[in-house]
Tab-separated table of N, CA and C in Angstrom:
chain	number	residue	atom	x	y	z
U	10	MET	N	-174.198	-66.950	220.868
U	10	MET	CA	-174.109	-67.836	221.822
U	10	MET	C	-174.506	-69.338	221.557
U	11	GLY	N	-175.882	-69.020	220.908
U	11	GLY	CA	-176.808	-70.452	220.413
U	11	GLY	C	-175.762	-71.110	219.465
U	12	ALA	N	-174.937	-70.702	218.705
U	12	ALA	CA	-174.199	-70.927	217.471
U	12	ALA	C	-172.854	-72.045	218.565
U	13	TYR	N	-172.254	-71.320	219.587
U	13	TYR	CA	-171.378	-71.741	220.354
U	13	TYR	C	-171.753	-72.915	220.935
U	14	GLY	N	-172.779	-72.739	221.600
U	14	GLY	CA	-173.825	-73.919	222.528
U	14	GLY	C	-174.246	-75.082	221.700
U	15	SER	N	-174.602	-74.922	220.333
U	15	SER	CA	-174.751	-75.943	219.480
U	15	SER	C	-173.313	-76.756	219.067
U	16	THR	N	-172.524	-76.261	218.659
U	16	THR	CA	-171.402	-76.590	218.359
U	16	THR	C	-170.599	-77.310	219.579
U	17	ALA	N	-170.844	-76.685	220.565
U	17	ALA	CA	-170.406	-77.463	221.917
U	17	ALA	C	-171.132	-78.622	222.005
U	18	ALA	N	-172.396	-78.719	221.995
U	18	ALA	CA	-173.137	-80.073	222.176
U	18	ALA	C	-172.883	-81.240	221.304
U	19	LEU	N	-172.549	-80.475	219.616
U	19	LEU	CA	-172.368	-81.606	218.783
U	19	LEU	C	-171.044	-82.226	218.918
U	20	SER	N	-169.887	-81.476	219.300
U	20	SER	CA	-168.748	-81.950	219.632
U	20	SER	C	-168.779	-82.995	220.396
U	21	ALA	N	-169.408	-82.365	221.713
U	21	ALA	CA	-169.346	-83.533	222.985
U	21	ALA	C	-169.808	-84.618	222.830
U	22	ALA	N	-170.914	-84.636	221.853
U	22	ALA	CA	-171.714	-86.121	221.201
U	22	ALA	C	-170.746	-86.835	220.551
U	23	VAL	N	-170.173	-86.105	219.475
U	23	VAL	CA	-169.348	-86.892	218.827
U	23	VAL	C	-167.986	-87.670	219.555
U	24	TRP	N	-167.518	-86.570	220.628
U	24	TRP	CA	-166.366	-87.198	221.290
U	24	TRP	C	-166.807	-88.170	222.297
U	25	ALA	N	-168.252	-88.496	223.004
U	25	ALA	CA	-168.462	-89.189	223.562
U	25	ALA	C	-168.877	-90.664	222.740
U	26	ARG	N	-169.242	-90.307	221.443
U	26	ARG	CA	-169.323	-91.715	220.750
U	26	ARG	C	-168.214	-92.264	220.191
U	27	SER	N	-166.708	-91.469	220.783
U	27	SER	CA	-165.420	-91.979	220.189
U	27	SER	C	-165.023	-92.757	221.498
U	28	LEU	N	-165.461	-92.502	222.628
U	28	LEU	CA	-165.232	-93.402	223.427
U	28	LEU	C	-165.022	-94.843	223.793
U	29	PRO	N	-164.410	-95.539	224.512
U	29	PRO	CA	-164.445	-96.860	224.323
U	29	PRO	C	-165.868	-97.136	225.258
U	30	GLU	N	-166.178	-98.187	224.631
U	30	GLU	CA	-167.777	-98.629	225.633
U	30	GLU	C	-167.715	-98.786	227.137
U	31	GLU	N	-166.654	-98.962	227.701
U	31	GLU	CA	-166.398	-99.085	229.159
U	31	GLU	C	-166.586	-97.324	229.802
U	32	ALA	N	-165.829	-96.791	229.029
U	32	ALA	CA	-165.911	-95.445	229.372
U	32	ALA	C	-167.275	-94.874	229.149
U	33	ARG	N	-167.904	-95.130	228.039
U	33	ARG	CA	-169.498	-94.410	227.842
U	33	ARG	C	-170.409	-94.834	228.735
U	34	ARG	N	-170.245	-96.229	229.623
U	34	ARG	CA	-171.191	-96.056	230.683
U	34	ARG	C	-171.011	-95.489	231.509
U	35	LYS	N	-169.842	-94.964	231.717
U	35	LYS	CA	-169.521	-94.231	233.172
U	35	LYS	C	-169.428	-92.643	233.036
U	36	PRO	N	-170.591	-91.903	232.368
U	36	PRO	CA	-170.493	-90.360	232.208
U	36	PRO	C	-170.039	-89.861	233.457
U	37	LEU	N	-169.920	-90.160	234.499
U	37	LEU	CA	-169.334	-89.380	235.433
U	37	LEU	C	-167.984	-88.906	235.489
U	38	SER	N	-167.392	-90.054	234.968
U	38	SER	CA	-165.998	-89.896	234.423
U	38	SER	C	-165.308	-89.186	233.467
U	39	TRP	N	-166.643	-88.526	232.554
U	39	TRP	CA	-166.032	-88.058	231.675
U	39	TRP	C	-165.401	-86.437	232.058
U	40	PRO	N	-165.725	-85.831	232.922
U	40	PRO	CA	-165.109	-84.394	233.317
U	40	PRO	C	-163.774	-84.880	233.702
U	41	GLY	N	-163.552	-85.736	234.359
U	41	GLY	CA	-162.000	-85.928	234.645
U	41	GLY	C	-161.263	-86.321	233.480
U	42	ARG	N	-161.858	-87.254	232.532
U	42	ARG	CA	-160.826	-87.569	231.464
U	42	ARG	C	-160.917	-86.384	230.429
U	43	VAL	N	-161.915	-85.256	230.250
U	43	VAL	CA	-161.724	-84.137	229.883
U	43	VAL	C	-160.777	-83.184	230.410
U	44	ALA	N	-160.648	-83.110	231.668
U	44	ALA	CA	-159.504	-82.444	232.686
U	44	ALA	C	-158.159	-83.012	232.310
U	45	ASP	N	-158.043	-84.191	232.290
U	45	ASP	CA	-156.997	-84.891	232.085
U	45	ASP	C	-156.174	-84.753	230.844
U	46	GLY	N	-157.229	-84.458	229.772
U	46	GLY	CA	-156.825	-84.373	228.313
U	46	GLY	C	-156.066	-82.940	227.930
U	47	VAL	N	-156.936	-81.930	228.808
U	47	VAL	CA	-156.897	-80.496	228.789
U	47	VAL	C	-155.366	-80.538	228.953
U	48	ALA	N	-155.122	-80.771	230.476
U	48	ALA	CA	-154.026	-80.709	231.179
U	48	ALA	C	-152.919	-81.227	230.439
U	49	GLN	N	-152.820	-82.387	229.965
U	49	GLN	CA	-151.982	-83.037	229.428
U	49	GLN	C	-151.432	-82.223	227.713
U	50	SER	N	-152.621	-81.855	227.328
U	50	SER	CA	-152.316	-80.946	226.103
U	50	SER	C	-151.435	-79.469	226.379
U	51	LEU	N	-151.800	-78.989	227.250
U	51	LEU	CA	-151.311	-77.596	227.915
U	51	LEU	C	-149.654	-77.881	228.341
U	52	VAL	N	-149.399	-79.095	228.705
U	52	VAL	CA	-148.072	-79.286	229.327
U	52	VAL	C	-147.429	-79.821	228.204
U	53	SER	N	-147.910	-80.482	227.108
U	53	SER	CA	-147.339	-80.589	225.956
U	53	SER	C	-147.042	-79.736	224.708
U	54	LEU	N	-147.447	-78.479	225.220
U	54	LEU	CA	-147.462	-77.294	223.746
U	54	LEU	C	-146.156	-77.213	223.315
U	55	GLY	N	-145.144	-77.439	224.525
U	55	GLY	CA	-144.001	-76.948	223.777
U	55	GLY	C	-143.226	-77.796	223.300
U	56	PRO	N	-142.172	-77.642	222.459
U	56	PRO	CA	-141.661	-78.887	221.323
U	56	PRO	C	-141.001	-79.554	222.021
U	57	ALA	N	-140.522	-80.883	221.885
U	57	ALA	CA	-140.290	-82.083	222.592
U	57	ALA	C	-138.833	-81.851	222.081
U	58	ARG	N	-138.342	-81.426	221.137
U	58	ARG	CA	-137.105	-81.007	220.720
U	58	ARG	C	-136.979	-79.601	219.839
U	59	ALA	N	-135.732	-78.985	220.722
U	59	ALA	CA	-135.858	-77.553	219.948
U	59	ALA	C	-134.889	-77.253	218.828
U	60	ASP	N	-134.279	-78.417	218.385
U	60	ASP	CA	-133.459	-78.539	217.320
U	60	ASP	C	-134.099	-78.702	216.076
U	61	ASP	N	-135.201	-79.133	216.014
U	61	ASP	CA	-136.310	-79.412	214.620
U	61	ASP	C	-136.873	-78.218	214.606
U	62	PRO	N	-136.749	-77.216	213.426
U	62	PRO	CA	-137.703	-76.332	213.300
U	62	PRO	C	-139.067	-76.176	212.845
U	63	VAL	N	-139.175	-77.560	212.272
U	63	VAL	CA	-140.732	-77.757	211.846
U	63	VAL	C	-141.406	-78.196	213.295
U	64	ILE	N	-141.021	-79.033	214.388
U	64	ILE	CA	-141.428	-78.900	215.932
U	64	ILE	C	-141.675	-77.811	216.278
U	65	VAL	N	-140.853	-76.776	216.000
U	65	VAL	CA	-140.761	-75.520	216.721
U	65	VAL	C	-141.927	-74.623	216.284
U	66	LYS	N	-141.753	-74.601	214.873
U	66	LYS	CA	-143.151	-74.101	214.034
U	66	LYS	C	-144.067	-74.304	214.722
U	67	TYR	N	-144.754	-75.596	214.285
U	67	TYR	CA	-145.838	-76.230	214.948
U	67	TYR	C	-146.442	-75.680	216.410
U	68	SER	N	-145.238	-75.926	217.313
U	68	SER	CA	-145.512	-75.551	218.738
U	68	SER	C	-145.758	-73.969	218.818
U	69	LEU	N	-145.014	-73.204	218.010
U	69	LEU	CA	-145.202	-71.957	218.336
U	69	LEU	C	-146.677	-71.460	217.806
U	70	LEU	N	-146.998	-72.062	216.735
U	70	LEU	CA	-148.229	-72.009	215.992
U	70	LEU	C	-149.571	-72.262	217.037
U	71	SER	N	-149.370	-73.446	217.802
U	71	SER	CA	-150.480	-74.059	218.497
U	71	SER	C	-150.332	-72.860	219.762
U	72	VAL	N	-149.688	-72.368	220.135
U	72	VAL	CA	-149.397	-71.569	221.286
U	72	VAL	C	-150.287	-70.032	220.618
U	73	SER	N	-149.658	-69.728	219.528
U	73	SER	CA	-150.205	-68.541	218.934
U	73	SER	C	-151.673	-68.780	218.748
U	74	PHE	N	-152.019	-69.856	218.140
U	74	PHE	CA	-153.496	-69.514	217.658
U	74	PHE	C	-154.379	-69.739	219.268
U	75	LEU	N	-154.020	-70.469	219.984
U	75	LEU	CA	-154.680	-70.584	221.274
U	75	LEU	C	-154.705	-68.905	222.048
U	76	ALA	N	-153.522	-68.069	221.913
U	76	ALA	CA	-153.689	-66.816	222.175
U	76	ALA	C	-154.455	-66.156	221.323
U	77	PHE	N	-154.656	-65.919	220.087
U	77	PHE	CA	-155.570	-65.497	219.256
U	77	PHE	C	-157.015	-65.732	219.499
U	78	THR	N	-157.181	-67.114	219.924
U	78	THR	CA	-158.599	-67.301	220.468
U	78	THR	C	-159.083	-66.518	221.584
U	79	ALA	N	-158.178	-66.539	222.578
U	79	ALA	CA	-158.377	-65.949	223.533
U	79	ALA	C	-158.468	-64.244	223.528
U	80	THR	N	-157.777	-63.936	222.828
U	80	THR	CA	-157.883	-62.378	222.453
U	80	THR	C	-159.480	-62.346	221.694
U	81	ALA	N	-159.664	-63.051	220.718
U	81	ALA	CA	-160.860	-62.929	220.090
U	81	ALA	C	-161.834	-63.130	220.869
U	82	LEU	N	-161.826	-63.500	221.913
U	82	LEU	CA	-162.860	-63.470	223.139
U	82	LEU	C	-162.959	-62.658	224.320
U	83	GLY	N	-161.775	-61.856	223.745
U	83	GLY	CA	-161.180	-60.890	224.882
U	83	GLY	C	-162.208	-59.763	224.816
U	84	THR	N	-161.246	-58.418	225.130
U	84	THR	CA	-161.866	-57.029	225.334
U	84	THR	C	-161.179	-56.375	223.904
U	85	PHE	N	-162.231	-55.258	223.503
U	85	PHE	CA	-161.795	-54.584	222.396
U	85	PHE	C	-160.759	-53.452	222.894
U	86	PRO	N	-159.613	-53.301	221.841
U	86	PRO	CA	-159.420	-53.271	220.732
U	86	PRO	C	-158.807	-54.959	220.497
U	87	LEU	N	-158.339	-55.499	221.184
U	87	LEU	CA	-157.350	-56.781	220.932
U	87	LEU	C	-157.974	-57.879	220.260
U	88	ALA	N	-159.680	-57.807	220.602
U	88	ALA	CA	-160.510	-58.918	220.084
U	88	ALA	C	-160.445	-58.720	218.646
U	89	VAL	N	-160.224	-57.792	217.685
U	89	VAL	CA	-160.178	-57.680	216.342
U	89	VAL	C	-158.589	-57.897	215.727
U	90	VAL	N	-158.045	-58.466	216.580
U	90	VAL	CA	-156.418	-58.497	216.192
U	90	VAL	C	-156.448	-59.772	215.052
U	91	PRO	N	-156.855	-60.899	215.546
U	91	PRO	CA	-156.824	-61.904	214.643
U	91	PRO	C	-157.877	-61.681	213.136
U	92	SER	N	-158.914	-61.208	213.220
U	92	SER	CA	-159.980	-61.049	212.334
U	92	SER	C	-159.916	-59.680	211.437
U	93	TRP	N	-159.646	-58.301	212.142
U	93	TRP	CA	-159.927	-57.453	211.569
U	93	TRP	C	-161.256	-57.290	211.187
U	94	THR	N	-162.251	-57.445	211.849
U	94	THR	CA	-163.546	-57.344	211.454
U	94	THR	C	-164.201	-56.590	212.626
U	95	GLY	N	-165.501	-56.180	212.638
U	95	GLY	CA	-166.192	-55.322	213.528
U	95	GLY	C	-166.273	-55.914	214.787
U	96	ARG	N	-166.861	-55.462	215.604
U	96	ARG	CA	-167.354	-55.718	216.998
U	96	ARG	C	-167.916	-57.051	217.187
U	97	ARG	N	-168.993	-57.091	216.097
U	97	ARG	CA	-169.994	-58.205	215.887
U	97	ARG	C	-169.399	-59.715	215.264
U	98	CYS	N	-168.597	-59.396	214.488
U	98	CYS	CA	-168.232	-60.665	213.557
U	98	CYS	C	-166.667	-61.309	214.323
U	99	SER	N	-165.999	-60.352	214.832
U	99	SER	CA	-164.782	-60.924	215.586
U	99	SER	C	-164.913	-62.094	216.284
U	100	ARG	N	-165.912	-61.969	217.181
U	100	ARG	CA	-166.163	-63.242	218.030
U	100	ARG	C	-165.961	-64.525	217.393
U	101	ALA	N	-166.674	-64.416	216.110
U	101	ALA	CA	-166.852	-66.027	215.308
U	101	ALA	C	-165.266	-66.387	214.943
U	102	PHE	N	-164.515	-65.362	214.600
U	102	PHE	CA	-163.095	-65.940	214.386
U	102	PHE	C	-162.506	-66.714	215.405
U	103	ALA	N	-162.815	-66.653	216.295
U	103	ALA	CA	-162.133	-67.415	217.590
U	103	ALA	C	-162.444	-69.116	217.223
U	104	ALA	N	-163.326	-69.510	216.337
U	104	ALA	CA	-163.722	-70.967	216.181
U	104	ALA	C	-162.537	-71.194	214.854
U	105	TRP	N	-162.151	-70.168	214.054
U	105	TRP	CA	-160.714	-70.484	213.172
U	105	TRP	C	-159.744	-70.790	213.875
U	106	THR	N	-159.602	-69.690	214.734
U	106	THR	CA	-158.457	-69.823	215.468
U	106	THR	C	-158.306	-71.066	216.411
U	107	LEU	N	-159.036	-71.118	216.890
U	107	LEU	CA	-159.107	-72.525	217.920
U	107	LEU	C	-158.944	-73.767	216.875
U	108	LEU	N	-159.727	-73.808	215.877
U	108	LEU	CA	-159.273	-74.936	214.722
U	108	LEU	C	-158.085	-74.978	214.255
U	109	ALA	N	-157.328	-73.917	214.191
U	109	ALA	CA	-156.049	-73.837	213.650
U	109	ALA	C	-154.962	-74.120	214.694
U	110	ALA	N	-155.424	-74.065	216.200
U	110	ALA	CA	-154.744	-74.443	217.098
U	110	ALA	C	-154.750	-75.885	217.269
U	111	ALA	N	-155.802	-76.455	217.311
U	111	ALA	CA	-155.923	-78.075	217.374
U	111	ALA	C	-155.152	-78.461	216.096
U	112	SER	N	-155.122	-78.073	214.892
U	112	SER	CA	-154.571	-78.662	213.635
U	112	SER	C	-153.139	-78.735	213.736
U	113	SER	N	-152.469	-77.404	214.512
U	113	SER	CA	-151.009	-77.050	214.659
U	113	SER	C	-150.306	-78.187	215.524
U	114	PHE	N	-151.395	-78.156	216.747
U	114	PHE	CA	-150.851	-79.009	217.675
U	114	PHE	C	-150.845	-80.663	217.164
U	115	ASN	N	-151.904	-80.994	216.432
U	115	ASN	CA	-151.939	-82.220	215.862
U	115	ASN	C	-150.495	-82.686	214.672
U	116	LEU	N	-150.218	-81.257	214.136
U	116	LEU	CA	-149.310	-81.531	213.060
U	116	LEU	C	-147.633	-81.654	214.132
U	117	LYS	N	-147.873	-80.813	215.408
U	117	LYS	CA	-146.630	-80.846	216.219
U	117	LYS	C	-146.386	-82.224	216.571
U	118	GLU	N	-147.296	-82.909	216.997
U	118	GLU	CA	-147.379	-84.271	217.572
U	118	GLU	C	-146.846	-85.422	216.483
U	119	ALA	N	-147.464	-84.985	215.126
U	119	ALA	CA	-147.317	-85.583	214.251
U	119	ALA	C	-145.686	-85.706	214.017
U	120	ALA	N	-145.122	-84.511	214.252
U	120	ALA	CA	-143.550	-84.108	213.900
U	120	ALA	C	-142.838	-84.702	214.716
U	121	GLU	N	-143.073	-85.034	215.719
U	121	GLU	CA	-142.404	-85.283	217.082
U	121	GLU	C	-142.377	-87.059	216.828
U	122	SER	N	-143.632	-87.576	216.424
U	122	SER	CA	-143.467	-89.169	216.126
U	122	SER	C	-143.077	-89.451	214.992
U	123	GLY	N	-142.485	-88.545	214.153
U	123	GLY	CA	-142.112	-88.807	212.857
U	123	GLY	C	-142.768	-89.094	211.706
U	124	LYS	N	-144.168	-88.672	211.953
U	124	LYS	CA	-145.558	-89.226	211.174
U	124	LYS	C	-145.674	-88.242	210.270
U	125	LEU	N	-145.527	-86.857	210.278
U	125	LEU	CA	-145.991	-85.768	209.640
U	125	LEU	C	-145.681	-85.842	208.100
U	126	ARG	N	-144.301	-86.549	207.470
U	126	ARG	CA	-144.154	-86.653	205.959
U	126	ARG	C	-144.759	-87.728	205.541
U	127	ALA	N	-145.127	-88.731	206.470
U	127	ALA	CA	-145.604	-90.263	206.005
U	127	ALA	C	-147.208	-90.102	205.750
U	128	ASP	N	-147.639	-89.538	206.677
U	128	ASP	CA	-149.079	-89.746	206.597
U	128	ASP	C	-149.993	-88.478	205.812
U	129	GLU	N	-150.831	-89.234	204.821
U	129	GLU	CA	-151.466	-88.408	204.041
U	129	GLU	C	-152.201	-87.479	204.677
U	130	ALA	N	-152.948	-87.705	205.724
U	130	ALA	CA	-154.014	-86.939	206.411
U	130	ALA	C	-153.035	-85.673	207.171
U	131	CYS	N	-152.219	-85.735	207.505
U	131	CYS	CA	-151.051	-84.782	208.403
U	131	CYS	C	-150.868	-83.694	206.791
U	132	ARG	N	-150.313	-84.517	205.831
U	132	ARG	CA	-150.183	-83.532	204.601
U	132	ARG	C	-151.483	-82.680	204.127
U	133	THR	N	-152.580	-82.770	204.545
U	133	THR	CA	-153.846	-82.367	204.184
U	133	THR	C	-153.935	-81.427	205.262
U	134	ILE	N	-153.690	-81.650	206.319
U	134	ILE	CA	-154.141	-80.929	207.547
U	134	ILE	C	-153.015	-79.656	207.328
U	135	SER	N	-151.972	-79.888	207.131
U	135	SER	CA	-150.690	-79.086	206.830
U	135	SER	C	-151.051	-77.746	205.699
U	136	LYS	N	-151.424	-78.536	204.528
U	136	LYS	CA	-152.054	-77.784	203.088
U	136	LYS	C	-153.049	-76.736	203.831
U	137	GLY	N	-154.271	-77.395	204.582
U	137	GLY	CA	-155.324	-76.594	205.181
U	137	GLY	C	-154.664	-75.304	205.990
U	138	LEU	N	-153.608	-75.859	206.863
U	138	LEU	CA	-153.126	-74.635	207.289
U	138	LEU	C	-152.675	-73.666	206.847
U	139	LYS	N	-151.839	-74.135	205.750
U	139	LYS	CA	-151.241	-73.115	204.663
U	139	LYS	C	-152.305	-72.034	204.194
U	140	GLY	N	-152.935	-72.806	203.648
U	140	GLY	CA	-154.349	-72.183	202.945
U	140	GLY	C	-154.891	-71.040	203.966
U	141	LEU	N	-155.185	-71.376	205.327
U	141	LEU	CA	-155.645	-70.305	206.098
U	141	LEU	C	-154.503	-69.195	205.986
U	142	GLY	N	-153.217	-69.403	206.342
U	142	GLY	CA	-151.968	-68.329	206.405
U	142	GLY	C	-152.342	-67.510	205.276
U	143	ALA	N	-152.491	-68.262	203.977
U	143	ALA	CA	-152.472	-67.341	202.454
U	143	ALA	C	-153.668	-66.505	202.697
U	144	VAL	N	-154.884	-67.173	203.036
U	144	VAL	CA	-156.159	-66.428	202.725
U	144	VAL	C	-155.932	-64.896	203.489
U	145	TYR	N	-155.533	-65.688	204.693
U	145	TYR	CA	-155.454	-64.470	206.124
U	145	TYR	C	-154.600	-63.288	205.237
U	146	LEU	N	-153.538	-63.445	204.946
U	146	LEU	CA	-152.453	-62.633	204.731
U	146	LEU	C	-152.637	-61.908	203.355
U	147	ALA	N	-153.603	-62.635	202.446
U	147	ALA	CA	-154.018	-61.896	201.043
U	147	ALA	C	-155.254	-60.760	201.472
U	148	ALA	N	-155.895	-61.449	202.580
U	148	ALA	CA	-156.895	-60.258	203.170
U	148	ALA	C	-156.532	-59.270	203.680
U	149	LYS	N	-155.517	-59.449	204.346
U	149	LYS	CA	-154.652	-57.887	205.139
U	149	LYS	C	-154.120	-57.094	203.694
U	150	VAL	N	-153.473	-57.837	202.900
U	150	VAL	CA	-152.919	-56.863	201.639
U	150	VAL	C	-154.009	-56.342	201.263
U	151	GLY	N	-155.327	-57.041	200.349
U	151	GLY	CA	-156.167	-56.523	199.800
U	151	GLY	C	-156.900	-55.310	200.645
U	152	ALA	N	-157.025	-55.532	202.002
U	152	ALA	CA	-157.760	-54.553	202.825
U	152	ALA	C	-156.634	-53.279	202.813
U	153	VAL	N	-155.369	-53.323	202.916
U	153	VAL	CA	-154.722	-52.306	202.970
U	153	VAL	C	-154.399	-51.538	201.612
U	154	GLY	N	-154.587	-52.451	200.557
U	154	GLY	CA	-154.072	-52.032	199.410
U	154	GLY	C	-155.120	-51.553	198.364
U	155	PHE	N	-156.226	-52.317	198.626
U	155	PHE	CA	-157.438	-52.325	197.603
U	155	PHE	C	-158.654	-51.547	198.220
U	156	ASP	N	-158.915	-51.709	199.534
U	156	ASP	CA	-160.236	-51.237	200.066
U	156	ASP	C	-160.058	-49.629	200.172
U	157	PRO	N	-161.056	-48.773	199.508
U	157	PRO	CA	-161.041	-47.352	199.669
U	157	PRO	C	-161.299	-47.129	200.882
U	158	SER	N	-161.992	-47.883	201.759
U	158	SER	CA	-162.148	-47.093	203.215
U	158	SER	C	-160.904	-47.391	204.211
U	159	PHE	N	-159.982	-48.030	203.506
U	159	PHE	CA	-158.913	-48.100	204.351
U	159	PHE	C	-158.278	-46.886	204.558
U	160	PRO	N	-157.986	-46.303	205.798
U	160	PRO	CA	-157.874	-46.592	206.999
U	160	PRO	C	-158.960	-46.129	207.901
U	161	ALA	N	-160.036	-45.396	207.215
U	161	ALA	CA	-160.800	-44.364	208.000
U	161	ALA	C	-161.847	-45.484	208.669
U	162	HIS	N	-162.328	-46.345	207.576
U	162	HIS	CA	-163.526	-47.369	208.729
U	162	HIS	C	-162.532	-48.450	209.388
U	163	TYR	N	-161.417	-48.706	209.607
U	163	TYR	CA	-160.632	-49.712	210.281
U	163	TYR	C	-159.795	-49.074	211.524
U	164	GLY	N	-161.052	-48.211	212.268
U	164	GLY	CA	-160.415	-47.538	213.592
U	164	GLY	C	-159.943	-48.559	214.738
U	165	ILE	N	-160.963	-49.541	215.005
U	165	ILE	CA	-160.340	-50.494	215.997
U	165	ILE	C	-158.926	-51.350	215.701
U	166	VAL	N	-158.994	-51.236	214.346
U	166	VAL	CA	-157.710	-52.236	213.963
U	166	VAL	C	-156.494	-51.547	214.121
U	167	LYS	N	-156.735	-50.148	213.833
U	167	LYS	CA	-155.571	-49.109	214.047
U	167	LYS	C	-154.959	-48.831	215.218
U	168	GLN	N	-155.803	-49.233	216.389
U	168	GLN	CA	-155.321	-48.874	217.833
U	168	GLN	C	-154.494	-49.771	218.280
U	169	VAL	N	-153.994	-50.779	217.559
U	169	VAL	CA	-153.359	-51.951	218.246
U	169	VAL	C	-152.289	-52.359	216.948
U	170	PRO	N	-151.459	-51.465	216.289
U	170	PRO	CA	-150.840	-51.932	215.108
U	170	PRO	C	-149.573	-52.847	215.795
U	171	ALA	N	-149.054	-53.058	216.721
U	171	ALA	CA	-148.111	-53.996	217.031
U	171	ALA	C	-148.631	-55.300	217.226
U	172	ALA	N	-149.700	-55.531	217.468
U	172	ALA	CA	-150.436	-56.821	217.883
U	172	ALA	C	-150.722	-57.346	216.391
U	173	GLN	N	-151.496	-56.264	215.345
U	173	GLN	CA	-151.674	-56.679	214.010
U	173	GLN	C	-150.376	-56.985	213.340
U	174	LEU	N	-149.441	-56.444	213.445
U	174	LEU	CA	-148.072	-56.989	212.840
U	174	LEU	C	-147.563	-58.274	213.430
U	175	ALA	N	-147.524	-58.583	214.806
U	175	ALA	CA	-147.656	-59.630	215.386
U	175	ALA	C	-148.465	-60.773	214.898
U	176	ALA	N	-149.550	-60.648	214.440
U	176	ALA	CA	-150.708	-61.511	213.903
U	176	ALA	C	-150.242	-61.864	212.844
U	177	ALA	N	-149.901	-60.994	211.936
U	177	ALA	CA	-149.334	-61.182	210.288
U	177	ALA	C	-148.268	-62.094	210.520
U	178	LEU	N	-147.374	-61.803	211.245
U	178	LEU	CA	-146.075	-62.547	211.115
U	178	LEU	C	-146.445	-63.736	211.468
U	179	LEU	N	-147.095	-64.137	212.576
U	179	LEU	CA	-147.437	-65.588	213.137
U	179	LEU	C	-148.309	-66.263	212.110
U	180	PHE	N	-149.516	-66.028	211.400
U	180	PHE	CA	-150.091	-66.261	210.188
U	180	PHE	C	-149.013	-66.642	209.082
U	181	GLY	N	-147.942	-65.575	208.853
U	181	GLY	CA	-147.481	-66.083	207.859
U	181	GLY	C	-146.535	-67.211	207.912
U	182	LEU	N	-146.236	-67.208	209.026
U	182	LEU	CA	-145.457	-68.719	209.707
U	182	LEU	C	-145.956	-69.916	209.289
U	183	THR	N	-147.404	-69.820	209.015
U	183	THR	CA	-148.031	-71.251	208.314
U	183	THR	C	-147.397	-71.528	207.185
U	184	LEU	N	-147.110	-70.572	206.382
U	184	LEU	CA	-146.665	-70.763	204.721
U	184	LEU	C	-145.131	-71.144	204.923
U	185	ARG	N	-144.372	-71.321	205.695
U	185	ARG	CA	-143.072	-71.934	205.857
U	185	ARG	C	-143.250	-73.909	205.681
U	186	PRO	N	-142.315	-74.018	204.727
U	186	PRO	CA	-142.702	-75.362	204.447
U	186	PRO	C	-142.080	-76.311	205.374
U	187	ASP	N	-142.316	-77.571	205.490
U	187	ASP	CA	-142.448	-78.739	206.553
U	187	ASP	C	-141.270	-79.212	206.611
U	188	GLU	N	-140.122	-78.907	205.434
U	188	GLU	CA	-138.870	-79.601	205.103
U	188	GLU	C	-137.877	-79.000	206.104
């Protein structure tokens, strides 16, 4: 919990510094700004246009990674779905899925505004998301194909095979090109 608390404090401090000077002087307005931003983001998770496969891809990834974040913080055996780690390490994987959700949402917004292919930062974020998907899938192939302790020491993972398959398919979606 200390890691989550310190990360939250650091993130809040960075966010507060990014506010306009006038808003920084009114800290009582900050919870309202956060609530408005979260509500606006949740409402805009869906794709603006369903005819563009790139926008739909990033919209689906945003929602999926948010769901993986929730499951990683939830109850077992679903908590190990995105990470395949044991009880102690699976909670930390929620930070990665939350970062992937934010990255996917930013890429969805960039695709909707037409900046996805033109902006160097968006291309870098997209490559990072593809890297996450590639490493995730390679780790799963390695666990199944090369780990001599599989499936004996993957008891919790084996309890939810449908959810594991869905996670692999959705992480695989990160490898789809942006064209």
